[in-house]
Amino acid sequence: MNMPVAQTRSAKARRTALETASRLFYHQGAHAVGMEAIVAESGIAKTTIYRHFPTKDDLIAAFLEEENRDFWSQWDAAVAQGRTPEGELASLCRWIGDKVDTEGYRGCPQINMAAEFADRQHPARIVARRHKKEMLERLVEICRRCNASTPEIAAHQIALLFDGAFSSDGRLEGLQAGSVLADAVTRLVEP
Amino acid sequence: MNMPVAQTRSAKARRTALETASRLFYHQGAHAVGMEAIVAESGIAKTTIYRHFPTKDDLIAAFLEEENRDFWSQWDAAVAQGRTPEGELASLCRWIGDKVDTEGYRGCPQINMAAEFADRQHPARIVARRHKKEMLERLVEICRRCNASTPEIAAHQIALLFDGAFSSDGRLEGLQAGSVLADAVTRLVEP
DNA sequence: GCCTAACGATACCGATCGGTATCGTTAGGA
DNA sequence: TCCTAACGATACCGATCGGTATCGTTAGGC
């Protein structure tokens, strides 16, 4: 191989640092987590972290990028379980319902970071915007196959519903989030 | 009067400080705003601010309390414009649509602060939780009068929709948020 | 017009922030 | 086995954080 020396060791340090940072950022908020905390929790030296991520903002953006990848991978898995477009939506609702009912769930990382950083040009905001745009596009495509009368509108409505589920703080419900979502989505794609 | 001396001057300083803090907290995020910035922007001395609000967290909570009051006052005004329960919901949708399309809108303050503060016992989180609970209750009451088949479920769905509209970062839409919401709500309260 | 409560200004506190410079150590490909 | 790149550790940087102590000034009810 003509790859740089110590590629695996370097990649491992990067991955460990990013994983730790992601966990802390998500559960405590980006502003509430100092770099020293990431060092202490990950065991990776601060120098090393800054060698892989020039600034804290880059680290935050990388966190959202990874979240984004994981999100679509789970989304695709959910969609794959549907035999019809309507089934795909139902499966997505079930997935989201389970997701938000998970212990320790603290909302959509993209939305949370967007709330923390006011500057729309912040790297994290750019990732978040792309994420939400892609969700809308994917929903439009599914709604089209559902023969919804106005797929763009239906998709938009479903996106609002999903975002609401992702952000809703309360979890005071005795209701099953998944079925509540599925029922709403069914009504929204009806002609 | 046996009220404390200089009541009005004191109250005015308090109000000015809180208004300035609220504006900064909302547009920049609570963590991003230092107390010094509030002093500089409001012209109120730091000593005075701390005389009215023992800690920054108290100031943040007061911000959300005031937001909460304003919110319900606007909500009530919107509801008053509806002649039927369905009309009340439509009016609410219009109000929210206008609200989120306003320049400088940066999401629901309650949701944003909940994203910033991980501790569920943080004073801001407690206010936010109460806020969302009350919204759900008010929606249930309206949905009941709409003779929705399952008012609790419909109300929950509408709440998700509203929260989605409040949190949705993008605003990429050429769509009118108000009518998109109204159409969705109509479908959700149908039997 | 005086008394007092609340004001504003300033200077300061220790802690922590994001980020860097230095240097000895370790691991892995040639 | 040796060379070198990337590692970890430590000490440090100026800036800023939330919060306090001190003190002179101002305004408003009696």
Short mmCIF file of C-alpha atoms (C1' of nucleotides) in Angstrom, two decimals:
data_model
loop_
_atom_site.label_atom_id
_atom_site.label_comp_id
_atom_site.label_asym_id
_atom_site.label_seq_id
_atom_site.Cartn_x
_atom_site.Cartn_y
_atom_site.Cartn_z
CA MET A 1 0.00 0.00 0.00
CA ASN A 2 1.11 3.56 -0.60
CA MET A 3 -1.29 4.89 1.98
CA PRO A 4 0.13 7.19 4.63
CA VAL A 5 1.85 5.59 7.53
CA ALA A 6 -0.23 4.62 10.55
CA GLN A 7 -3.48 5.07 8.67
CA THR A 8 -5.45 2.72 10.87
CA ARG A 9 -4.20 4.15 14.13
CA SER A 10 -4.95 7.66 12.93
CA ALA A 11 -8.40 6.71 11.69
CA LYS A 12 -9.15 4.97 14.95
CA ALA A 13 -8.25 8.06 17.00
CA ARG A 14 -10.39 10.20 14.74
CA ARG A 15 -13.32 7.84 14.98
CA THR A 16 -13.10 7.53 18.76
CA ALA A 17 -12.91 11.30 19.19
CA LEU A 18 -15.85 11.88 16.87
CA GLU A 19 -17.98 9.19 18.49
CA THR A 20 -17.36 10.59 21.96
CA ALA A 21 -17.93 14.16 20.84
CA SER A 22 -21.15 13.14 19.11
CA ARG A 23 -22.48 11.45 22.19
CA LEU A 24 -21.69 14.43 24.40
CA PHE A 25 -22.95 17.00 21.90
CA TYR A 26 -26.22 15.19 21.50
CA HIS A 27 -26.95 14.55 25.15
CA GLN A 28 -25.68 17.82 26.58
CA GLY A 29 -25.78 20.28 23.70
CA ALA A 30 -22.80 21.55 21.75
CA HIS A 31 -22.28 24.73 23.75
CA ALA A 32 -22.44 22.87 27.03
CA VAL A 33 -19.59 20.53 26.08
CA GLY A 34 -16.03 21.80 26.33
CA MET A 35 -13.18 20.31 24.38
CA GLU A 36 -11.57 19.25 27.64
CA ALA A 37 -14.62 17.12 28.38
CA ILE A 38 -14.24 15.35 25.06
CA VAL A 39 -10.58 14.73 25.82
CA ALA A 40 -11.38 13.33 29.26
CA GLU A 41 -14.21 11.13 28.01
CA SER A 42 -12.54 9.80 24.88
CA GLY A 43 -8.97 9.41 26.08
CA ILE A 44 -7.84 11.10 22.86
CA ALA A 45 -5.38 13.94 23.30
CA LYS A 46 -6.56 17.43 22.51
CA THR A 47 -3.70 17.84 20.06
CA THR A 48 -4.87 14.80 18.17
CA ILE A 49 -8.47 15.98 18.02
CA TYR A 50 -7.38 19.33 16.63
CA ARG A 51 -5.20 17.57 14.10
CA HIS A 52 -8.31 15.87 12.71
CA PHE A 53 -10.79 18.70 13.23
CA PRO A 54 -9.34 22.21 12.84
CA THR A 55 -12.00 23.83 15.04
CA LYS A 56 -14.80 22.81 17.37
CA ASP A 57 -17.29 23.92 14.75
CA ASP A 58 -15.81 21.43 12.31
CA LEU A 59 -16.22 18.74 14.91
CA ILE A 60 -19.85 19.70 15.37
CA ALA A 61 -20.43 19.66 11.62
CA ALA A 62 -18.80 16.25 11.39
CA PHE A 63 -21.13 15.06 14.13
CA LEU A 64 -24.16 16.15 12.11
CA GLU A 65 -22.74 14.66 8.93
CA GLU A 66 -22.44 11.31 10.61
CA GLU A 67 -25.90 11.63 12.11
CA ASN A 68 -27.16 12.40 8.65
CA ARG A 69 -25.60 9.25 7.21
CA ASP A 70 -26.97 7.08 10.01
CA PHE A 71 -30.39 8.63 9.61
CA TRP A 72 -30.71 7.78 5.92
CA SER A 73 -29.36 4.34 6.43
CA GLN A 74 -32.10 3.67 8.99
CA TRP A 75 -34.66 5.42 6.78
CA ASP A 76 -33.76 3.18 3.86
CA ALA A 77 -34.05 0.12 6.04
CA ALA A 78 -37.51 1.20 7.15
CA VAL A 79 -38.63 1.96 3.61
CA ALA A 80 -37.40 -1.43 2.46
CA GLN A 81 -39.90 -3.09 4.76
CA GLY A 82 -42.86 -1.56 2.92
CA ARG A 83 -44.38 -3.40 -0.02
CA THR A 84 -46.36 -0.38 -1.22
CA PRO A 85 -45.74 3.38 -1.01
CA GLU A 86 -48.34 3.52 1.72
CA GLY A 87 -46.58 0.67 3.45
CA GLU A 88 -43.31 2.54 3.23
CA LEU A 89 -44.86 5.51 4.99
CA ALA A 90 -46.37 3.28 7.64
CA SER A 91 -43.01 1.66 8.20
CA LEU A 92 -41.35 5.07 8.51
CA CYS A 93 -43.95 6.05 11.10
CA ARG A 94 -43.26 2.94 13.10
CA TRP A 95 -39.54 3.60 12.94
CA ILE A 96 -39.92 7.20 14.08
CA GLY A 97 -42.34 6.17 16.82
CA ASP A 98 -39.82 3.71 18.19
CA LYS A 99 -37.01 6.21 17.81
CA VAL A 100 -38.62 9.01 19.78
CA ASP A 101 -39.83 6.65 22.49
CA THR A 102 -36.29 5.44 23.10
CA GLU A 103 -34.88 6.27 26.51
CA GLY A 104 -32.42 9.10 26.25
CA TYR A 105 -33.91 10.42 23.05
CA ARG A 106 -33.43 14.15 23.01
CA GLY A 107 -34.84 15.30 19.71
CA CYS A 108 -33.46 15.53 16.19
CA PRO A 109 -29.77 16.49 16.34
CA GLN A 110 -30.10 18.62 13.24
CA ILE A 111 -32.96 20.62 14.71
CA ASN A 112 -31.22 20.90 18.06
CA MET A 113 -28.02 22.25 16.57
CA ALA A 114 -30.02 24.64 14.41
CA ALA A 115 -31.54 25.93 17.63
CA GLU A 116 -28.12 26.42 19.20
CA PHE A 117 -26.42 28.22 16.33
CA ALA A 118 -28.05 31.37 15.09
CA ASP A 119 -25.74 31.93 12.15
CA ARG A 120 -27.31 30.33 9.10
CA GLN A 121 -23.86 30.03 7.55
CA HIS A 122 -22.53 27.95 10.43
CA PRO A 123 -21.31 24.62 9.06
CA ALA A 124 -23.78 22.79 11.28
CA ARG A 125 -26.68 24.81 9.91
CA ILE A 126 -25.69 24.02 6.35
CA VAL A 127 -25.66 20.30 7.07
CA ALA A 128 -29.01 20.56 8.86
CA ARG A 129 -30.61 22.43 5.97
CA ARG A 130 -29.46 19.87 3.46
CA HIS A 131 -30.78 17.12 5.72
CA LYS A 132 -34.26 18.60 5.93
CA LYS A 133 -34.33 19.35 2.22
CA GLU A 134 -33.52 15.75 1.43
CA MET A 135 -36.26 14.50 3.74
CA LEU A 136 -38.81 16.63 1.93
CA GLU A 137 -37.63 15.39 -1.45
CA ARG A 138 -37.80 11.78 -0.41
CA LEU A 139 -41.30 12.27 0.96
CA VAL A 140 -42.45 13.95 -2.24
CA GLU A 141 -41.23 10.96 -4.19
CA ILE A 142 -43.13 8.54 -1.99
CA CYS A 143 -46.27 10.69 -2.03
CA ARG A 144 -46.13 10.75 -5.80
CA ARG A 145 -46.15 6.98 -5.92
CA CYS A 146 -49.07 7.04 -3.48
CA ASN A 147 -51.04 9.00 -6.10
CA ALA A 148 -51.73 11.68 -3.54
CA SER A 149 -53.67 14.48 -5.20
CA THR A 150 -51.02 17.08 -4.35
CA PRO A 151 -47.84 15.17 -3.50
CA GLU A 152 -45.80 18.27 -2.68
CA ILE A 153 -48.34 19.47 -0.17
CA ALA A 154 -48.85 16.05 1.36
CA ALA A 155 -45.10 15.61 1.63
CA HIS A 156 -44.74 18.94 3.27
CA GLN A 157 -47.43 18.11 5.77
CA ILE A 158 -45.84 14.79 6.60
CA ALA A 159 -42.48 16.52 7.00
CA LEU A 160 -44.04 18.90 9.50
CA LEU A 161 -45.51 15.96 11.33
CA PHE A 162 -42.18 14.15 11.44
CA ASP A 163 -40.32 17.26 12.55
CA GLY A 164 -42.91 17.74 15.26
CA ALA A 165 -42.39 14.20 16.46
CA PHE A 166 -38.63 14.70 16.41
CA SER A 167 -38.72 17.92 18.33
CA SER A 168 -41.58 17.36 20.69
CA ASP A 169 -40.04 17.56 24.08
CA GLY A 170 -42.86 16.36 26.24
CA ARG A 171 -43.32 12.61 25.77
CA LEU A 172 -46.21 13.02 28.15
CA GLU A 173 -48.36 10.82 26.02
CA GLY A 174 -49.83 7.52 26.97
CA LEU A 175 -50.31 7.25 23.22
CA GLN A 176 -48.16 5.20 20.89
CA ALA A 177 -46.34 7.77 18.80
CA GLY A 178 -45.93 5.39 15.89
CA SER A 179 -49.61 4.65 15.39
CA VAL A 180 -50.61 8.26 15.98
CA LEU A 181 -48.21 9.23 13.21
CA ALA A 182 -49.36 6.44 10.91
CA ASP A 183 -53.00 7.41 11.31
CA ALA A 184 -52.22 11.03 10.51
CA VAL A 185 -50.13 10.14 7.48
CA THR A 186 -52.89 7.93 6.12
CA ARG A 187 -55.30 10.84 6.29
CA LEU A 188 -52.83 13.17 4.62
CA VAL A 189 -52.13 11.04 1.55
CA GLU A 190 -55.80 10.24 0.95
CA PRO A 191 -57.25 11.93 -2.13
CA MET B 1 -49.55 53.79 48.69
CA ASN B 2 -47.46 51.57 50.92
CA MET B 3 -45.67 50.10 47.95
CA PRO B 4 -41.86 50.13 48.05
CA VAL B 5 -40.19 53.33 47.07
CA ALA B 6 -39.32 53.85 43.41
CA GLN B 7 -41.54 51.03 42.27
CA THR B 8 -41.90 52.33 38.76
CA ARG B 9 -38.22 53.01 38.22
CA SER B 10 -37.37 49.55 39.50
CA ALA B 11 -40.02 47.90 37.39
CA LYS B 12 -38.88 49.79 34.34
CA ALA B 13 -35.28 48.64 34.76
CA ARG B 14 -36.45 45.09 35.19
CA ARG B 15 -38.64 45.23 32.14
CA THR B 16 -35.95 46.80 29.98
CA ALA B 17 -33.40 44.20 31.03
CA LEU B 18 -35.81 41.34 30.42
CA GLU B 19 -36.89 42.64 27.03
CA THR B 20 -33.31 43.06 25.88
CA ALA B 21 -32.30 39.67 27.23
CA SER B 22 -35.29 38.05 25.56
CA ARG B 23 -34.45 39.54 22.20
CA LEU B 24 -30.84 38.43 22.42
CA PHE B 25 -31.63 34.98 23.78
CA TYR B 26 -34.12 34.35 21.03
CA HIS B 27 -32.04 35.56 18.12
CA GLN B 28 -28.65 34.27 19.22
CA GLY B 29 -29.40 31.45 21.64
CA ALA B 30 -29.07 31.57 25.41
CA HIS B 31 -25.59 30.09 25.62
CA ALA B 32 -24.29 32.46 22.98
CA VAL B 33 -25.34 35.56 24.91
CA GLY B 34 -23.19 36.69 27.80
CA MET B 35 -24.48 38.86 30.61
CA GLU B 36 -22.11 41.60 29.51
CA ALA B 37 -23.85 41.71 26.14
CA ILE B 38 -27.20 42.21 27.84
CA VAL B 39 -25.72 45.03 29.92
CA ALA B 40 -24.25 46.71 26.85
CA GLU B 41 -27.41 46.36 24.79
CA SER B 42 -29.92 47.34 27.46
CA GLY B 43 -28.00 50.04 29.27
CA ILE B 44 -29.05 48.42 32.54
CA ALA B 45 -26.22 47.82 35.01
CA LYS B 46 -25.21 44.25 35.70
CA THR B 47 -25.79 44.81 39.40
CA THR B 48 -29.35 45.84 38.69
CA ILE B 49 -30.03 42.85 36.48
CA TYR B 50 -28.75 40.48 39.16
CA ARG B 51 -30.88 42.29 41.72
CA HIS B 52 -33.98 41.33 39.72
CA PHE B 53 -32.82 37.94 38.46
CA PRO B 54 -30.59 36.01 40.87
CA THR B 55 -28.96 33.95 38.11
CA LYS B 56 -28.79 33.85 34.32
CA ASP B 57 -30.97 30.74 34.40
CA ASP B 58 -33.68 32.71 36.17
CA LEU B 59 -33.45 35.33 33.46
CA ILE B 60 -33.82 32.66 30.80
CA ALA B 61 -36.82 31.18 32.58
CA ALA B 62 -38.39 34.63 32.87
CA PHE B 63 -37.86 35.05 29.14
CA LEU B 64 -39.77 31.84 28.44
CA GLU B 65 -42.50 32.78 30.91
CA GLU B 66 -43.07 36.04 29.08
CA GLU B 67 -42.98 34.28 25.73
CA ASN B 68 -45.55 31.87 27.10
CA ARG B 69 -47.86 34.71 28.11
CA ASP B 70 -47.53 36.44 24.76
CA PHE B 71 -48.13 33.18 22.97
CA TRP B 72 -51.44 32.47 24.66
CA SER B 73 -52.57 36.01 24.28
CA GLN B 74 -52.04 35.76 20.52
CA TRP B 75 -53.56 32.28 20.49
CA ASP B 76 -56.69 33.57 22.20
CA ALA B 77 -56.95 36.41 19.72
CA ALA B 78 -56.72 33.95 16.84
CA VAL B 79 -59.29 31.60 18.36
CA ALA B 80 -61.66 34.52 18.89
CA GLN B 81 -61.78 35.04 15.15
CA GLY B 82 -63.30 31.63 14.53
CA ARG B 83 -67.09 31.21 14.61
CA THR B 84 -66.92 27.42 14.79
CA PRO B 85 -64.41 25.01 16.31
CA GLU B 86 -63.21 24.24 12.79
CA GLY B 87 -62.96 27.96 12.18
CA GLU B 88 -60.89 28.36 15.32
CA LEU B 89 -58.42 25.78 14.06
CA ALA B 90 -58.28 27.43 10.66
CA SER B 91 -57.61 30.76 12.31
CA LEU B 92 -54.84 29.24 14.39
CA CYS B 93 -53.28 27.80 11.25
CA ARG B 94 -53.35 31.19 9.59
CA TRP B 95 -51.78 32.77 12.64
CA ILE B 96 -48.99 30.20 12.80
CA GLY B 97 -48.41 30.45 9.08
CA ASP B 98 -47.92 34.19 9.34
CA LYS B 99 -45.78 33.80 12.42
CA VAL B 100 -43.28 31.37 10.95
CA ASP B 101 -43.05 33.30 7.71
CA THR B 102 -42.07 36.45 9.57
CA GLU B 103 -38.57 37.72 8.85
CA GLY B 104 -36.26 36.90 11.73
CA TYR B 105 -38.40 34.03 12.94
CA ARG B 106 -36.09 31.48 14.47
CA GLY B 107 -38.39 28.74 15.77
CA CYS B 108 -40.37 28.27 18.94
CA PRO B 109 -38.42 29.71 21.88
CA GLN B 110 -39.62 26.94 24.15
CA ILE B 111 -38.38 24.24 21.79
CA ASN B 112 -35.13 26.08 21.17
CA MET B 113 -34.35 26.42 24.85
CA ALA B 114 -35.27 22.79 25.41
CA ALA B 115 -32.68 21.96 22.78
CA GLU B 116 -30.04 24.04 24.52
CA PHE B 117 -30.52 22.76 28.06
CA ALA B 118 -30.19 19.05 28.58
CA ASP B 119 -31.23 19.02 32.21
CA ARG B 120 -34.97 18.38 32.35
CA GLN B 121 -35.07 20.09 35.73
CA HIS B 122 -33.67 23.32 34.36
CA PRO B 123 -36.18 26.12 35.03
CA ALA B 124 -36.46 26.79 31.31
CA ARG B 125 -37.32 23.16 30.59
CA ILE B 126 -40.06 23.21 33.20
CA VAL B 127 -41.66 26.26 31.62
CA ALA B 128 -41.35 24.72 28.17
CA ARG B 129 -42.95 21.47 29.28
CA ARG B 130 -45.89 23.28 30.83
CA HIS B 131 -46.26 25.30 27.65
CA LYS B 132 -46.47 22.26 25.41
CA LYS B 133 -48.82 20.50 27.81
CA GLU B 134 -51.19 23.42 27.75
CA MET B 135 -51.17 23.53 23.96
CA LEU B 136 -52.16 19.90 23.82
CA GLU B 137 -54.96 20.43 26.32
CA ARG B 138 -56.34 23.39 24.44
CA LEU B 139 -56.26 21.45 21.19
CA VAL B 140 -58.06 18.51 22.78
CA GLU B 141 -60.80 20.85 23.92
CA ILE B 142 -61.23 22.28 20.43
CA CYS B 143 -61.13 18.85 18.80
CA ARG B 144 -63.82 17.67 21.19
CA ARG B 145 -66.08 20.48 20.05
CA CYS B 146 -65.28 19.52 16.46
CA ASN B 147 -66.77 16.09 17.20
CA ALA B 148 -63.57 14.48 16.02
CA SER B 149 -63.89 10.74 16.44
CA THR B 150 -60.82 10.56 18.72
CA PRO B 151 -60.18 14.09 19.95
CA GLU B 152 -57.08 13.20 21.94
CA ILE B 153 -55.42 11.60 18.94
CA ALA B 154 -56.43 14.38 16.58
CA ALA B 155 -55.19 16.98 19.04
CA HIS B 156 -51.91 15.17 19.40
CA GLN B 157 -51.50 15.03 15.64
CA ILE B 158 -52.25 18.71 15.28
CA ALA B 159 -49.79 19.46 18.05
CA LEU B 160 -47.09 17.56 16.17
CA LEU B 161 -47.97 19.51 13.06
CA PHE B 162 -47.74 22.82 14.89
CA ASP B 163 -44.49 21.88 16.58
CA GLY B 164 -43.12 20.88 13.20
CA ALA B 165 -44.08 24.24 11.77
CA PHE B 166 -42.52 25.99 14.73
CA SER B 167 -39.27 24.09 14.53
CA SER B 168 -38.86 23.61 10.84
CA ASP B 169 -35.69 25.41 10.02
CA GLY B 170 -35.76 25.43 6.29
CA ARG B 171 -38.49 27.80 5.05
CA LEU B 172 -37.46 26.60 1.63
CA GLU B 173 -41.05 26.35 0.58
CA GLY B 174 -42.79 28.33 -2.08
CA LEU B 175 -45.87 27.05 -0.29
CA GLN B 176 -48.02 29.11 2.02
CA ALA B 177 -47.43 27.57 5.43
CA GLY B 178 -50.82 28.67 6.72
CA SER B 179 -52.92 26.98 4.07
CA VAL B 180 -50.75 23.86 4.12
CA LEU B 181 -51.39 23.63 7.85
CA ALA B 182 -55.10 24.35 7.49
CA ASP B 183 -55.53 21.66 4.86
CA ALA B 184 -53.76 19.12 7.06
CA VAL B 185 -55.78 20.04 10.13
CA THR B 186 -59.03 19.70 8.20
CA ARG B 187 -58.08 16.16 7.25
CA LEU B 188 -57.10 15.29 10.80
CA VAL B 189 -60.35 16.34 12.46
CA GLU B 190 -62.54 14.63 9.88
CA PRO B 191 -64.37 11.58 11.19
"C1'" DG C 1 -36.03 69.26 51.30
"C1'" DC C 2 -34.63 65.23 53.24
"C1'" DC C 3 -34.25 60.01 53.57
"C1'" DT C 4 -33.72 55.97 51.55
"C1'" DA C 5 -34.12 52.50 48.21
"C1'" DA C 6 -32.79 51.41 43.94
"C1'" DC C 7 -30.04 52.86 40.47
"C1'" DG C 8 -25.30 52.98 37.45
"C1'" DA C 9 -20.17 52.33 37.15
"C1'" DT C 10 -16.10 49.99 37.93
"C1'" DA C 11 -13.18 46.74 39.27
"C1'" DC C 12 -12.64 42.36 40.38
"C1'" DC C 13 -13.22 37.08 41.32
"C1'" DG C 14 -12.00 32.10 40.05
"C1'" DA C 15 -13.33 29.08 36.42
"C1'" DT C 16 -13.61 27.80 31.97
"C1'" DC C 17 -13.62 28.66 27.14
"C1'" DG C 18 -11.38 27.33 22.33
"C1'" DG C 19 -6.99 26.77 20.71
"C1'" DT C 20 -1.63 26.26 20.44
"C1'" DA C 21 3.35 25.18 21.35
"C1'" DT C 22 6.54 21.91 22.96
"C1'" DC C 23 8.28 17.52 23.43
"C1'" DG C 24 8.79 12.76 24.65
"C1'" DT C 25 6.61 8.18 23.13
"C1'" DT C 26 4.80 4.67 20.18
"C1'" DA C 27 3.48 2.05 16.33
"C1'" DG C 28 3.84 0.25 11.64
"C1'" DG C 29 5.56 0.02 6.76
"C1'" DA C 30 10.04 -0.31 4.10
"C1'" DT D 1 15.57 -2.86 12.45
"C1'" DC D 2 15.14 1.58 11.70
"C1'" DC D 3 12.60 5.90 10.15
"C1'" DT D 4 9.01 8.70 10.53
"C1'" DA D 5 4.39 10.05 11.10
"C1'" DA D 6 1.04 10.31 14.27
"C1'" DC D 7 0.27 9.69 18.81
"C1'" DG D 8 -0.28 11.34 24.15
"C1'" DA D 9 0.92 14.64 27.96
"C1'" DT D 10 1.54 19.02 29.77
"C1'" DA D 11 1.70 23.58 30.14
"C1'" DC D 12 0.18 27.55 28.51
"C1'" DC D 13 -2.36 31.48 25.87
"C1'" DG D 14 -5.73 35.59 25.93
"C1'" DA D 15 -10.61 35.97 26.13
"C1'" DT D 16 -14.72 35.37 28.15
"C1'" DC D 17 -17.80 33.17 31.27
"C1'" DG D 18 -21.36 33.94 35.36
"C1'" DG D 19 -21.34 36.37 39.42
"C1'" DT D 20 -19.98 39.74 43.39
"C1'" DA D 21 -18.21 43.72 46.19
"C1'" DT D 22 -17.77 48.52 46.55
"C1'" DC D 23 -19.31 53.00 46.16
"C1'" DG D 24 -20.96 57.26 44.33
"C1'" DT D 25 -25.50 58.97 42.16
"C1'" DT D 26 -30.31 59.64 41.41
"C1'" DA D 27 -35.12 59.64 41.90
"C1'" DG D 28 -39.51 59.65 44.45
"C1'" DG D 29 -42.66 59.37 48.65
"C1'" DC D 30 -43.09 61.71 53.16
#
